[in-house]
Amino acid sequence: MTVDTVGTVMGRPLLPLRQFVLKMHSRCDLACDHCYVYEHADQSWSRRPVVVSDEVLSATAERIAEHAGAHGLPAVHVVLHGGEPLLAGRARLRRAATELTAALSGVCELDLRIHTNAVTLDERFLDLFDEFGIKVGVSLDGDRAANDLHRRYADGRSSHDRVLRGIALLNRPRHRHLFAGILCTVDLRNDPVAVHDALAALAPPRVDFLLPHATWGEPPARPAEDSDGTAYARWLLAVHDRWTATGRAMDVRIFDSVLRTLRGESSLTESLGLAPADLAVIETDGTFEQADSLKTAHDGAPATGLDVFRNSLDEVAGHPGIVARQQGLDGLAEQCRACPVVRSCGGGLYAHRYRSDGSGFRNPSVYCSDLLALITDLRDRHMTDQSARPALADHHLAELATGRGSGAIVDLLARHQLALARELLGLVRHETTLAPAAEDSQEAWDTLTALDAEAPEAVDRVLAHPYGRSWALSALGARPAPTPTAGVTGAAATAARGTAEIAAAAALRAGRRASVVVPVHAGLLRLPTYGTLTVEAGTERVLVRTDVDGCTVRAGGRTYAIPRSGRADPAWRGSRRFELDGWSVTLEDTDPWRDCHGHPAHPRVSEDEAEAWRSDLTAAWAWIRRELPEYAPGIAAGLRTITPLTPSPEGADISSAARDAFGAVAVARPSAPETLALLLVHEFQHVKLGAVLDLVDLYDPACTTLFYAPWRPDPRPLEGLLQGTYAHLAVVDFWRARWRGGGGPDAETRFSRWRDQTAEAVGTLADSGALTETGKRFVAGVREALATDEVGAEALRAARRAAEEHRRTVRP
């Protein structure tokens, strides 16, 4: 089992550190007047060495490797920072990368990044970063006028042109994969639309809009007319409107984080959500500090008194300042704990809560009103407005046709699927009779209706569970239950049971006090998105009571406890949630409706098997992010559930995606994480295309002709060929990445074979005569997206021989 704590304080487990900021240089070539390092309360920079030493680099790498190895961390994240880290020079940056890579080799994955103002970024730096896989983030506040408000040289000269030159280098094809995104600090004097457009024009993969650092003693600048304290929310919402109207060309961290936390998932930024702190800073002299943002509070605020030569990272994780940011709700001010959006807001950035009156950081954020307005507005726009399904524009389809798809576009598909789930729930209610136990069923429906008005995000989270659609279609008589244990006799009983399950799970997720009578079958209570409880056989119904601490289940003469944290009743089987680097995914081995993938679902996996899944998913995800970065944002946005399948007796790789289970793929765990990465990207193509087909007609459904795919022995309906072709775009890209990453002749041959066979399938689709005009454009986009890399003559011959042998073997 993986060790995932470093000890306890007052009975509470402390988490290991996973993120590290390594200061390479303590000075900067710009004089930005909003810089937290130089322009705020803490001035410790002036007492530190200008450049980090070899000894500090070596000790830092050893400490991180020691910590990662002791706690079985699958990956750590290191950001080379400053000041301005490029001032450290190429040799010093190479030394840092070499030390970290060597120390962590065989211990865990290393996600290495650098954050720079980019004014001295050049090809030689980028070649170095390419050598070590160092991703590059750039600070830029918008167009020239916006940027020059703060980001100037000490003599007043603009930095804008030089930053754009650096970003242009990052956007060249050979270096584009290194571009991590842009960090932009908000200034209310800047036009939000102009800032958005200027940044979007640079085609960053992500933009991180930051509220300017401020405390209650040094509050943020606000216009006189900002009587309700929401000017920053209005500025960000104007950016959101422009971002949405222009097709969400890039991910925006603050919007993505709000929506993720509203769905009960992890935030992508420390300024939102309740995730515990897991970051430490290593200064140029080797001292450990807390997050740099604390420099805005008071002189010495980030200090720990610890350093890399004398202290371990376990000691840093146990420092009171770190511990204070691992308390979740318990660490917040009373006002925050009572707030309806606290699980999304999380109290805001820790530094922004500071008061010098003795209360320290136990206060609401100085941006409290802004955060409340921003989160509730985004919640109302995205989570509760179901008046119309979101539509796919032509540019959305064009991007999806490439096989990739940004996080924003996949989120659009997810919102449509949520709207569809709500429609199906309404149909279940109105087209089935909820008797027997009609009174209990009505009470469950009333509870769900009240929750939808008071805590719609909790209802949405439950309705978005991938296997809710299987239940709804069975309740409507559109399909049989996938397994005998999942179904009950009659659509009415199926409808009553599922409605009550959804109501109880939504009440539990909202932390609301409620009582729901839930019918059970074969002694199994299902709480979608949470897990299942086994009760005594013959029990017909149970009483589920929920509150902020969890729930209890009364079944006959026995009561079962299912707390939010701590040990639950042994009869409880909870879903395992894995928080990976930017990806929240659930291992679903409890829900009886999961058995809809055409292969037997794996029974409940053991704790050791679950840890093996966590390890393999972590490694597979790291591989996807590194080698197939265009696929990663879509997976992070839309792939929520992995369902284990029973392995093949022959050891063959098995994976599947069910047409009516958006957000889930099913996999028999393969022997290698890279194979798992292939199965994930391949099956998630099916998930995306299924959602597209719910929105857009790509072919004439009256077509009954069957078509051969080059990789299958049996002829398929047109949708089957379209699904297979689209999924094989990812297979082609996978083998291209393996080949380009040193996979040798075998990877080159496989790339050539899959590329040519996918092209053949595209031709069959194009010649089918059954595509709509939209479908023709979509298939043309698929054709254009196929990799065109030239392979060697031997690989080409081997690929053709393999394809011909396959055709002779499987075709009649």
Short mmCIF file of N, CA, C and O in Angstrom, two decimals, residues 132-133 194 231 283 324 331 354 356 374 438 456 464 512 514 552 565 637 655 695 743 766 805:
data_model
loop_
_atom_site.label_atom_id
_atom_site.label_comp_id
_atom_site.label_asym_id
_atom_site.label_seq_id
_atom_site.Cartn_x
_atom_site.Cartn_y
_atom_site.Cartn_z
N PHE A 132 15.02 18.53 -21.76
CA PHE A 132 14.59 18.02 -20.46
C PHE A 132 13.06 18.01 -20.30
O PHE A 132 12.56 17.66 -19.23
N GLY A 133 12.33 18.37 -21.37
CA GLY A 133 10.88 18.38 -21.28
C GLY A 133 10.34 19.43 -20.32
O GLY A 133 9.32 19.21 -19.65
N ALA A 194 -10.47 43.50 -24.42
CA ALA A 194 -9.20 43.72 -25.11
C ALA A 194 -8.12 42.81 -24.55
O ALA A 194 -7.29 42.27 -25.30
N ALA A 231 -16.44 44.42 -8.29
CA ALA A 231 -15.87 44.91 -9.55
C ALA A 231 -14.97 43.87 -10.21
O ALA A 231 -14.94 43.76 -11.45
N GLU A 283 14.30 28.59 -1.53
CA GLU A 283 14.93 29.85 -1.91
C GLU A 283 16.37 29.62 -2.36
O GLU A 283 16.92 28.52 -2.20
N ALA A 324 -1.79 24.60 8.77
CA ALA A 324 -2.95 25.50 8.82
C ALA A 324 -3.70 25.52 7.51
O ALA A 324 -4.90 25.83 7.47
N GLY A 331 -10.42 24.94 8.88
CA GLY A 331 -9.43 26.02 8.92
C GLY A 331 -9.97 27.36 8.50
O GLY A 331 -9.21 28.34 8.45
N TYR A 354 -5.49 37.77 5.20
CA TYR A 354 -4.70 38.26 6.33
C TYR A 354 -5.19 39.61 6.87
O TYR A 354 -5.47 40.54 6.12
N SER A 356 -3.97 42.22 10.29
CA SER A 356 -2.92 42.43 11.29
C SER A 356 -3.48 42.69 12.68
O SER A 356 -2.76 43.12 13.57
N LEU A 374 -18.85 35.84 -8.51
CA LEU A 374 -18.31 35.09 -9.65
C LEU A 374 -18.81 33.65 -9.63
O LEU A 374 -19.30 33.13 -10.65
N ALA A 438 -46.11 4.47 -3.38
CA ALA A 438 -46.23 5.75 -4.07
C ALA A 438 -45.95 6.93 -3.16
O ALA A 438 -45.36 7.93 -3.58
N PRO A 456 -28.42 23.07 -6.68
CA PRO A 456 -28.48 22.44 -8.01
C PRO A 456 -27.17 21.79 -8.43
O PRO A 456 -27.18 20.81 -9.18
N ALA A 464 -24.94 13.62 -13.48
CA ALA A 464 -23.87 13.45 -14.47
C ALA A 464 -23.15 12.11 -14.34
O ALA A 464 -22.27 11.82 -15.14
N ARG A 512 -27.03 18.35 3.06
CA ARG A 512 -28.30 18.82 3.60
C ARG A 512 -28.96 17.75 4.47
O ARG A 512 -28.80 16.55 4.23
N ALA A 514 -31.78 15.53 5.35
CA ALA A 514 -32.92 14.97 4.62
C ALA A 514 -33.12 13.52 5.03
O ALA A 514 -32.19 12.86 5.52
N THR A 552 -26.66 8.06 7.59
CA THR A 552 -26.90 6.77 8.22
C THR A 552 -27.99 6.08 7.43
O THR A 552 -28.84 6.73 6.81
N SER A 565 -15.93 11.45 6.21
CA SER A 565 -14.54 11.07 6.39
C SER A 565 -14.47 10.09 7.55
O SER A 565 -15.35 10.04 8.40
N ALA A 637 -11.26 17.05 -18.83
CA ALA A 637 -12.58 17.68 -18.72
C ALA A 637 -13.72 16.69 -18.77
O ALA A 637 -14.77 16.94 -18.17
N SER A 655 -10.97 -3.22 -23.72
CA SER A 655 -11.48 -1.91 -23.32
C SER A 655 -12.77 -1.65 -24.07
O SER A 655 -13.03 -2.25 -25.11
N LEU A 695 -25.95 15.34 -30.68
CA LEU A 695 -26.20 16.74 -31.01
C LEU A 695 -26.36 17.00 -32.49
O LEU A 695 -27.11 17.90 -32.90
N GLY A 743 10.63 4.57 -30.00
CA GLY A 743 10.04 3.24 -29.95
C GLY A 743 10.60 2.26 -30.96
O GLY A 743 10.25 1.07 -30.93
N ALA A 766 -16.25 8.51 -46.83
CA ALA A 766 -16.49 9.58 -47.79
C ALA A 766 -17.26 9.08 -49.01
O ALA A 766 -18.07 9.82 -49.60
N GLU A 805 -1.84 -9.51 -44.44
CA GLU A 805 -1.99 -10.76 -43.70
C GLU A 805 -3.26 -10.73 -42.85
O GLU A 805 -4.00 -11.72 -42.78
#
